[in-house]
CSV table of C-alpha atoms in Angstrom, one decimal:
chain,number,residue,atom,x,y,z
A,1,GLY,CA,109.2,15.6,59.5
A,2,ALA,CA,110.1,12.3,61.1
A,3,ALA,CA,113.1,13.8,62.9
A,4,LEU,CA,111.0,16.7,64.2
A,5,ALA,CA,108.2,14.3,65.4
A,6,THR,CA,110.7,12.1,67.1
A,7,PHE,CA,112.4,15.1,68.8
A,8,LEU,CA,109.0,16.4,70.0
A,9,ALA,CA,107.9,13.0,71.3
A,10,TYR,CA,111.1,12.7,73.4
A,11,LEU,CA,110.8,16.3,74.6
A,12,ILE,CA,107.1,15.8,75.7
A,13,LYS,CA,107.9,12.5,77.3
A,14,THR,CA,110.9,14.0,79.2
A,15,LEU,CA,108.8,17.0,80.4
A,16,TYR,CA,106.0,14.7,81.5
A,17,PHE,CA,108.4,12.5,83.6
A,18,VAL,CA,110.0,15.6,85.1
A,19,TRP,CA,106.6,16.9,86.0
A,20,MET,CA,105.6,13.6,87.5
A,21,MET,CA,108.7,13.4,89.6
A,22,THR,CA,108.5,16.9,90.9
A,23,HIS,CA,104.7,16.9,91.6
A,24,LYS,CA,103.4,13.4,92.0
A,25,ALA,CA,106.2,11.0,93.0
A,26,GLU,CA,106.4,10.0,96.7
A,27,ILE,CA,109.3,7.6,96.6
A,28,VAL,CA,111.6,8.9,93.9
A,29,VAL,CA,111.9,12.6,94.3
A,30,LEU,CA,113.5,15.0,91.9
A,31,GLN,CA,114.7,18.0,94.0
A,32,PRO,CA,117.5,20.4,92.8
A,33,SER,CA,119.0,20.3,96.2
A,34,TYR,CA,119.7,16.5,95.8
A,35,LEU,CA,121.6,17.1,92.5
A,36,ARG,CA,125.0,18.0,94.0
A,37,LEU,CA,128.0,16.4,92.5
A,38,SER,CA,131.5,16.4,93.9
A,39,SER,CA,134.3,17.1,91.6
A,40,ALA,CA,135.4,13.4,91.9
A,41,ASP,CA,131.9,12.2,90.9
A,42,LEU,CA,131.9,14.6,87.9
A,43,PHE,CA,135.3,13.4,86.8
A,44,GLU,CA,134.2,9.8,86.9
A,45,ILE,CA,131.0,10.6,84.9
A,46,LEU,CA,133.1,12.5,82.3
A,47,ARG,CA,135.8,9.8,82.2
A,48,ILE,CA,133.2,7.3,81.2
A,49,GLY,CA,130.8,9.5,79.3
A,50,VAL,CA,133.2,11.5,77.0
A,51,PRO,CA,134.7,8.4,75.2
A,52,ALA,CA,131.2,7.0,74.7
A,53,CYS,CA,130.1,10.4,73.3
A,54,VAL,CA,133.0,10.6,71.0
A,55,THR,CA,132.3,7.1,69.8
A,56,ASN,CA,128.7,7.9,69.0
A,57,LEU,CA,129.7,11.1,67.3
A,58,ALA,CA,132.3,9.3,65.2
A,59,GLN,CA,129.7,6.6,64.2
A,60,SER,CA,127.2,9.3,63.3
A,61,LEU,CA,129.8,11.2,61.3
A,62,ALA,CA,130.8,8.0,59.4
A,63,VAL,CA,127.2,7.2,58.5
A,64,MET,CA,126.7,10.8,57.3
A,65,LEU,CA,129.8,10.7,55.2
A,66,THR,CA,128.9,7.3,53.8
A,67,ASN,CA,125.4,8.5,52.9
A,68,ARG,CA,126.8,11.6,51.3
A,69,ALA,CA,129.3,9.6,49.3
A,70,LEU,CA,126.5,7.3,48.1
A,71,THR,CA,124.4,10.2,46.8
A,72,SER,CA,126.3,10.2,43.5
A,73,TYR,CA,125.2,6.6,43.0
A,74,GLY,CA,121.5,7.3,43.5
A,75,SER,CA,118.8,6.7,46.1
A,76,LYS,CA,118.7,3.0,45.5
A,77,SER,CA,122.3,2.7,46.7
A,78,ILE,CA,121.5,4.7,49.8
A,79,ALA,CA,118.4,2.5,50.4
A,80,GLY,CA,120.5,-0.7,49.9
A,81,TYR,CA,123.1,0.6,52.3
A,82,GLY,CA,120.5,1.6,54.9
A,83,ILE,CA,118.8,-1.8,54.8
A,84,ALA,CA,122.2,-3.6,54.9
A,85,SER,CA,123.3,-1.6,57.9
A,86,LYS,CA,120.1,-2.4,59.8
A,87,VAL,CA,120.7,-6.1,59.2
A,88,LEU,CA,124.3,-5.9,60.2
A,89,MET,CA,123.2,-4.0,63.3
A,90,VAL,CA,121.5,-7.2,64.6
A,91,ALA,CA,124.7,-9.1,64.5
A,92,THR,CA,126.7,-6.2,65.9
A,93,MET,CA,124.3,-5.9,68.9
A,94,VAL,CA,124.5,-9.6,69.7
A,95,LEU,CA,128.3,-9.4,69.6
A,96,MET,CA,128.3,-6.3,71.8
A,97,GLY,CA,125.8,-8.0,74.2
A,98,PHE,CA,128.1,-10.9,74.8
A,99,ALA,CA,131.0,-8.6,75.2
A,100,TYR,CA,129.2,-6.5,77.8
A,101,GLY,CA,127.8,-9.6,79.5
A,102,GLY,CA,131.3,-10.8,80.2
A,103,GLN,CA,132.5,-7.5,81.8
A,104,PRO,CA,131.2,-8.2,85.3
A,105,ILE,CA,132.9,-11.5,85.6
A,106,ILE,CA,136.1,-10.1,84.2
A,107,GLY,CA,135.9,-7.2,86.6
A,108,TYR,CA,135.2,-9.5,89.5
A,109,SER,CA,138.2,-11.7,88.6
A,110,HIS,CA,140.4,-8.7,88.2
A,111,GLY,CA,139.2,-7.2,91.5
A,112,SER,CA,139.8,-10.4,93.4
A,113,ASN,CA,143.3,-10.6,91.9
A,114,ASN,CA,142.5,-14.1,90.4
A,115,ARG,CA,144.9,-13.8,87.4
A,116,LYS,CA,144.4,-17.5,86.3
A,117,ARG,CA,140.7,-17.2,86.2
A,118,LEU,CA,140.9,-13.8,84.5
A,119,ARG,CA,143.2,-15.2,81.7
A,120,GLU,CA,140.8,-18.2,81.2
A,121,ILE,CA,137.7,-15.9,81.0
A,122,ILE,CA,139.4,-13.5,78.6
A,123,ARG,CA,140.6,-16.4,76.4
A,124,PHE,CA,137.2,-18.1,76.4
A,125,ALA,CA,135.4,-14.8,75.7
A,126,PHE,CA,137.8,-13.9,72.9
A,127,LEU,CA,137.5,-17.3,71.2
A,128,PHE,CA,133.7,-17.3,71.6
A,129,GLU,CA,133.4,-13.8,70.2
A,130,ILE,CA,135.6,-14.7,67.2
A,131,CYS,CA,133.7,-17.8,66.4
A,132,LEU,CA,130.4,-16.0,66.8
A,133,ALA,CA,131.6,-13.2,64.5
A,134,LEU,CA,132.8,-15.7,61.9
A,135,ALA,CA,129.5,-17.5,62.1
A,136,PHE,CA,127.6,-14.1,61.6
A,137,THR,CA,130.0,-13.2,58.8
A,138,ALA,CA,129.2,-16.5,56.9
A,139,LEU,CA,125.5,-16.2,57.6
A,140,LEU,CA,125.2,-12.6,56.4
A,141,PHE,CA,127.6,-13.0,53.5
A,142,PHE,CA,125.9,-16.0,52.0
A,143,GLY,CA,122.4,-15.1,53.2
A,144,ALA,CA,122.5,-11.4,52.3
A,145,PRO,CA,119.8,-11.6,49.6
A,146,VAL,CA,117.5,-13.6,51.8
A,147,PHE,CA,117.7,-11.1,54.7
A,148,LEU,CA,117.5,-8.0,52.5
A,149,ARG,CA,114.5,-9.4,50.6
A,150,ILE,CA,112.5,-9.3,53.8
A,151,MET,CA,112.8,-5.5,53.8
A,152,SER,CA,112.7,-4.6,50.1
A,153,ALA,CA,111.1,-6.0,47.0
A,154,SER,CA,113.2,-3.8,44.6
A,155,GLU,CA,115.8,-5.8,42.7
A,156,ASP,CA,118.0,-2.7,42.4
A,157,VAL,CA,118.0,-2.1,46.1
A,158,LEU,CA,118.5,-5.8,46.8
A,159,ALA,CA,121.5,-6.0,44.5
A,160,ARG,CA,123.2,-2.9,46.0
A,161,GLY,CA,122.3,-3.9,49.5
A,162,THR,CA,123.6,-7.4,49.1
A,163,GLN,CA,126.9,-6.0,47.9
A,164,ALA,CA,127.0,-3.6,50.9
A,165,LEU,CA,126.1,-6.3,53.4
A,166,ARG,CA,128.7,-8.6,52.1
A,167,TYR,CA,131.4,-5.9,52.4
A,168,MET,CA,130.2,-4.8,55.9
A,169,SER,CA,129.8,-8.3,57.3
A,170,SER,CA,133.4,-9.1,56.3
A,171,SER,CA,134.5,-6.7,59.0
A,172,LEU,CA,132.6,-8.3,61.9
A,173,VAL,CA,135.6,-10.3,63.1
A,174,PHE,CA,137.5,-7.1,63.6
A,175,MET,CA,134.9,-5.9,66.1
A,176,VAL,CA,136.1,-8.5,68.6
């Protein structure tokens, strides 16, 4: 039910924006004649988009397989894992945000052929990300019950989620 409702909401929203852009917009206009791509543009889009798509598919597949493997342990294990993965996602997104934030300056230094600055930036970013990942690992490993208790009152879910969060947070440093 929730998946269908989400799909319908996105579909309705998309159709509404397409209608607005084709009938009401004056500055941004969506005309099929403007949607021409050269083969070079298409190649660049696919070169960036396909790896991102494969990554997302692999992540989805991993979550599906994990949930399927957890079914033999019961719904409380699945709930604990689900809550733990949401808590871990906060740390993951912060780490990714810092990594993405450094990309423009890395690209600028590479483009300007400033190798010394590039090495300094990469070294600083790498050390910063490792320290941040270690800090998140310690925070989530030792604070797992506190963070999970915010989202669940069930002691069984809390116990299973704490174990899952501790295992998962131990891998944060390998994200860097």
